[in-house]
Amino acid sequence: MSLPCMHPVLLNQMIVVISQSFNECFSNDEQAIIGSFLTTLGDMLSLNSAYISYMQNQNSFSTNSQDDYDLLEKSVEKIKEELHNRVEGE
């Protein structure tokens, strides 16, 4: 699922509005608990995002390596053919 790109100013305004309502509705201890929970949630999302990015890079690296290997193999075959043609031509 892909989220639409949001403008940073809009995100900042949303944070101010939400945090202000939390400040008015919850005690200091409740705010600390909610803040810790949201921080942990953010850390988990960040970690998951980094892991997914790493796995995608690994997959593209292995695909590129296979493509490079195929290209190298074709080049070697062409060189063999050229050498064979030159030896037969002598």
Backbone as a ProteinNet text record, in pm:
[ID]
protein_1_A
[PRIMARY]
MSLPCMHPVLLNQMIVVISQSFNECFSNDEQAIIGSFLTTLGDMLSLNSAYISYMQNQNSFSTNSQDDYDLLEKSVEKIKEELHNRVEGE
[TERTIARY]
84.4	0	89.1	60.1	140.2	60.1	123.3	58.3	90.2	-4.1	24.8	131.7	207.1	311.5	244.7	284.7	226.4	330.7	287	376	423.4	553.4	606.5	535.8	492.8	423	290.1	220.6	94.5	117.8	223.7	255.3	285.6	363.7	395.4	269.6	179.4	55.4	-29.3	-34.3	-109.8	-50.7	82.4	148.3	115.4	116.2	85.3	-57.6	-152.3	-293.1	-313.9	-256.9	-275.8	-208	-83.4	-13.2	-79.7	-135.4	-204.5	-326.4	-399.8	-516.7	-472.9	-356.6	-304.1	-264.6	-204.2	-161.4	-279.5	-392.8	-510	-589.2	-578.3	-662.6	-594.9	-462.3	-393.1	-301.7	-280.8	-188.2	-44.9	49.2	190.5	232.7	192.7	229.9	168	43.6	-21.9	45.2	83.8	154.2	288	357.7	486.3	466.8	362.2	334	298.4	210.8	170.7	292.3	375.4	495.4	591.6	610.4	698.4	643.6	513.3	451	468.9	441.4	453.5	598.9	692.8	834.8	873.5	829	858.2	794.5	672.3	604.8	683.6	728	808	939.1	1004.4	1129.5	1107.3	998.1	968	939.3	865.3	837.9	965.5	1052.8	1180.3	1266.8	1272.1	1350.3	1295.6	1164.3	1102.4	1129.8	1122.7	1149.6	1293.5	1387.5	1528.5	1549.6	1484.1	1496.8	1441.9	1325.4	1264.5	1354.3	1408.5	1498	1622.4	1677.7	1795.3	1764.9	1650.6	1614.5	1592.4	1531.5	1510.9	1644.3	1738.9	1871.5	1944.7	1929	1992.8	1936.9	1804.8	1742.5	1788	1797.4	1841.3	1988.9	2067.9	2209.6	2226.1	2150.2	2163.4	2115.4	2012.5	1964.9	2071.9	2132.1	2237.6	2357.4	2392.1	2505.3	2478.9	2356	2321.9	2329.1	2279.8	2287.6	2433.5	2517	2659.6	2723.8	2688.7	2743.3	2700.6	2574.2	2525	2598.7	2619.8	2691.5	2835.6	2900.1	3036.9	3043.6	2948.1	2944.5	2927.9	2840.7	2822.3	2950.2	3018.7	3142.9	3249.4	3260.3	3357.4	3325	3198.3	3158.6	3195.2	3173.1	3208.5	3359.6	3438.1	3583.3	3626	3564.5	3595.3	3564.6	3448.7	3411	3510.5	3548.4	3643.4	3778.4	3826.9	3953.4	3943.7	3834.3	3814.2	3812.9	3744.4	3738.9	3877.7	3958.4	4093	4185.8	4170.7	4254.6	4219.4	4091.9	4049.5	4089.4	4093.1	4125.6	4274.2	4359.8	4504.6	4542
-116.5	0	123.1	216.5	336.9	457.2	537.3	658.6	773.7	864.9	980.2	1067.4	1136	1225.6	1347.3	1376.4	1489.8	1599.3	1721.3	1835.6	1845.6	1871.8	1878.7	1980.7	2092.3	2194	2137.6	2063.7	2002	1900.8	1821.3	1724.4	1795.6	1903.5	1979.8	2037.7	2088.3	2144.2	2035.1	1917.5	1806.4	1767	1763.7	1727.9	1829.1	1957.8	2062.3	2047.3	2026.6	2013.6	1890	1776.4	1652.9	1663.2	1713.6	1721	1820.4	1928	2024.3	1961	1879.3	1812.8	1711.2	1644.7	1551.6	1627.6	1744.8	1824.1	1864.5	1890.2	1934.7	1819.6	1699.4	1587.5	1490.3	1486.5	1384	1446.9	1371.4	1416.6	1400.7	1450.7	1441	1295.4	1208.7	1067.2	1000.6	1032.2	975.3	1023.2	1151.1	1203.8	1132.9	1103.5	1033.4	893.3	824.7	689	691.7	783.3	794	830.9	924.6	964	847.3	769.2	652.2	550.5	529.6	435.5	480.5	609	659.9	658.3	685.1	678.4	535.7	439.5	298.8	257.8	300.8	271.2	330.2	454.4	518.3	445.1	401.4	326.3	194.8	126.1	-1	21.4	125.8	155.5	190.9	266.9	304	180.8	93.1	-30.2	-116.8	-131.7	-211.8	-151.9	-21	46.6	22.4	32.8	9	-135.5	-230.2	-372	-398.3	-343.5	-362.8	-302	-183.8	-119.9	-204.9	-259.3	-345.9	-469.6	-532.1	-653.1	-621.6	-509.6	-471.9	-447.4	-384.2	-361.3	-492.9	-587.3	-718.2	-790.7	-784.2	-850.4	-788.2	-655.8	-591	-619.3	-631.9	-664.3	-803.6	-900.6	-1036.4	-1043.5	-968.3	-964.4	-902.5	-792.5	-727.9	-819	-894.1	-985.2	-1093.7	-1144.8	-1248.5	-1190.8	-1069.6	-1005.4	-985.9	-942.9	-924.4	-1057.4	-1161.8	-1294.8	-1339.3	-1319.9	-1358	-1280.2	-1151.4	-1069.2	-1117.6	-1148.5	-1198.8	-1332.2	-1419.3	-1549.4	-1533.3	-1443.5	-1417.2	-1361.7	-1273.9	-1216.1	-1323.3	-1413.8	-1522.8	-1611.6	-1640.3	-1722.7	-1654	-1523.7	-1448.7	-1453.5	-1439.2	-1445.5	-1583.6	-1688.8	-1825.7	-1842.6	-1793.8	-1803.8	-1730.1	-1610.4	-1530.4	-1600.5	-1654.1	-1726.8	-1851.9	-1922	-2043.7	-2007.4	-1899.2	-1855.8	-1814.8	-1750.5	-1708.8	-1828.8	-1926.5	-2047.8	-2124.1	-2136	-2208	-2131.4	-2000	-1918.6	-1924.4	-1965.7	-1968.2	-2081
0	0	0	-85.1	-97.9	-50.3	35.4	84.4	-9.4	-24.8	-110.3	-44.8	-126.1	-76.4	-11.9	111.5	181.6	196.2	188.7	202.2	347.3	369.8	506.2	594.6	538.5	618.9	669.3	584	625	736.2	723.4	829.6	961.3	955.1	1076.8	1141.2	1059.5	1113	1178.7	1117.2	1176.3	1311.6	1319.1	1445	1553.8	1520.1	1618.6	1668.3	1578.3	1617.5	1705.2	1664.2	1741.2	1877.5	1879.5	2008	2102.4	2049	2134.2	2199.9	2124	2184	2288.7	2266.5	2367.3	2493.8	2477	2592.8	2679.3	2617.3	2692.7	2754	2694.6	2737	2833.2	2837.1	2915.4	3019.2	3127.4	3231.8	3182.3	3262.3	3225.9	3207.6	3301.1	3292.6	3169.2	3141.1	3022.8	2894.4	2892.5	2775.1	2755	2864.5	2855	2798.8	2844.3	2795.8	2647.6	2609.5	2468.3	2381.9	2428.6	2354.8	2336.7	2441.9	2432.3	2333.5	2339.2	2246.1	2101.5	2074.8	1938.2	1890.6	1982.4	1946.9	1909.6	1988	1958.3	1826.5	1802.7	1676.3	1559.1	1572.7	1467.7	1443.2	1551.7	1537.4	1463.5	1495.3	1428.8	1280.6	1247.4	1106.9	1031.9	1097.4	1036.6	1011.6	1110.4	1097.3	984.8	978.1	873	735.2	724.8	598.6	553.7	646.6	613.5	569.7	637	601.2	460.5	430.4	298	190.4	216.1	120.7	98.2	206	196.1	111.6	136.5	62.4	-85.9	-116.5	-256.5	-325.5	-254.9	-312.3	-334.2	-241.5	-257.2	-379	-396.8	-511.4	-642	-647.9	-771.5	-795.6	-688.7	-703.9	-762.3	-713.1	-765.5	-910.4	-945.9	-1084.3	-1173.8	-1128.1	-1205.8	-1221.2	-1115.8	-1123	-1226.1	-1230	-1327.4	-1468.7	-1487.6	-1618.8	-1661	-1566	-1595.8	-1633.6	-1561.9	-1590.7	-1730.7	-1765	-1898.1	-2007.5	-1985.8	-2083.4	-2098.1	-1986.7	-1990.8	-2064.4	-2038.3	-2104.9	-2256.5	-2298.3	-2441.5	-2504.1	-2432.2	-2483.2	-2501.4	-2405.3	-2415.9	-2535.2	-2555.5	-2671	-2802.3	-2811.4	-2932.1	-2956.1	-2849.3	-2862.3	-2911.2	-2856.2	-2900.6	-3048.5	-3091.6	-3232.7	-3321.6	-3279.4	-3358	-3367.7	-3256.1	-3258.4	-3346	-3336.7	-3417.7	-3567.4	-3602.8	-3742.1	-3791.6	-3709.5	-3750.4	-3767.2	-3676	-3687.5	-3812.2	-3843.9	-3965	-4090.1	-4083.6	-4199	-4235.2	-4144.5	-4172.1	-4258.3
[MASK]
++++++++++++++++++++++++++++++++++++++++++++++++++++++++++++++++++++++++++++++++++++++++++

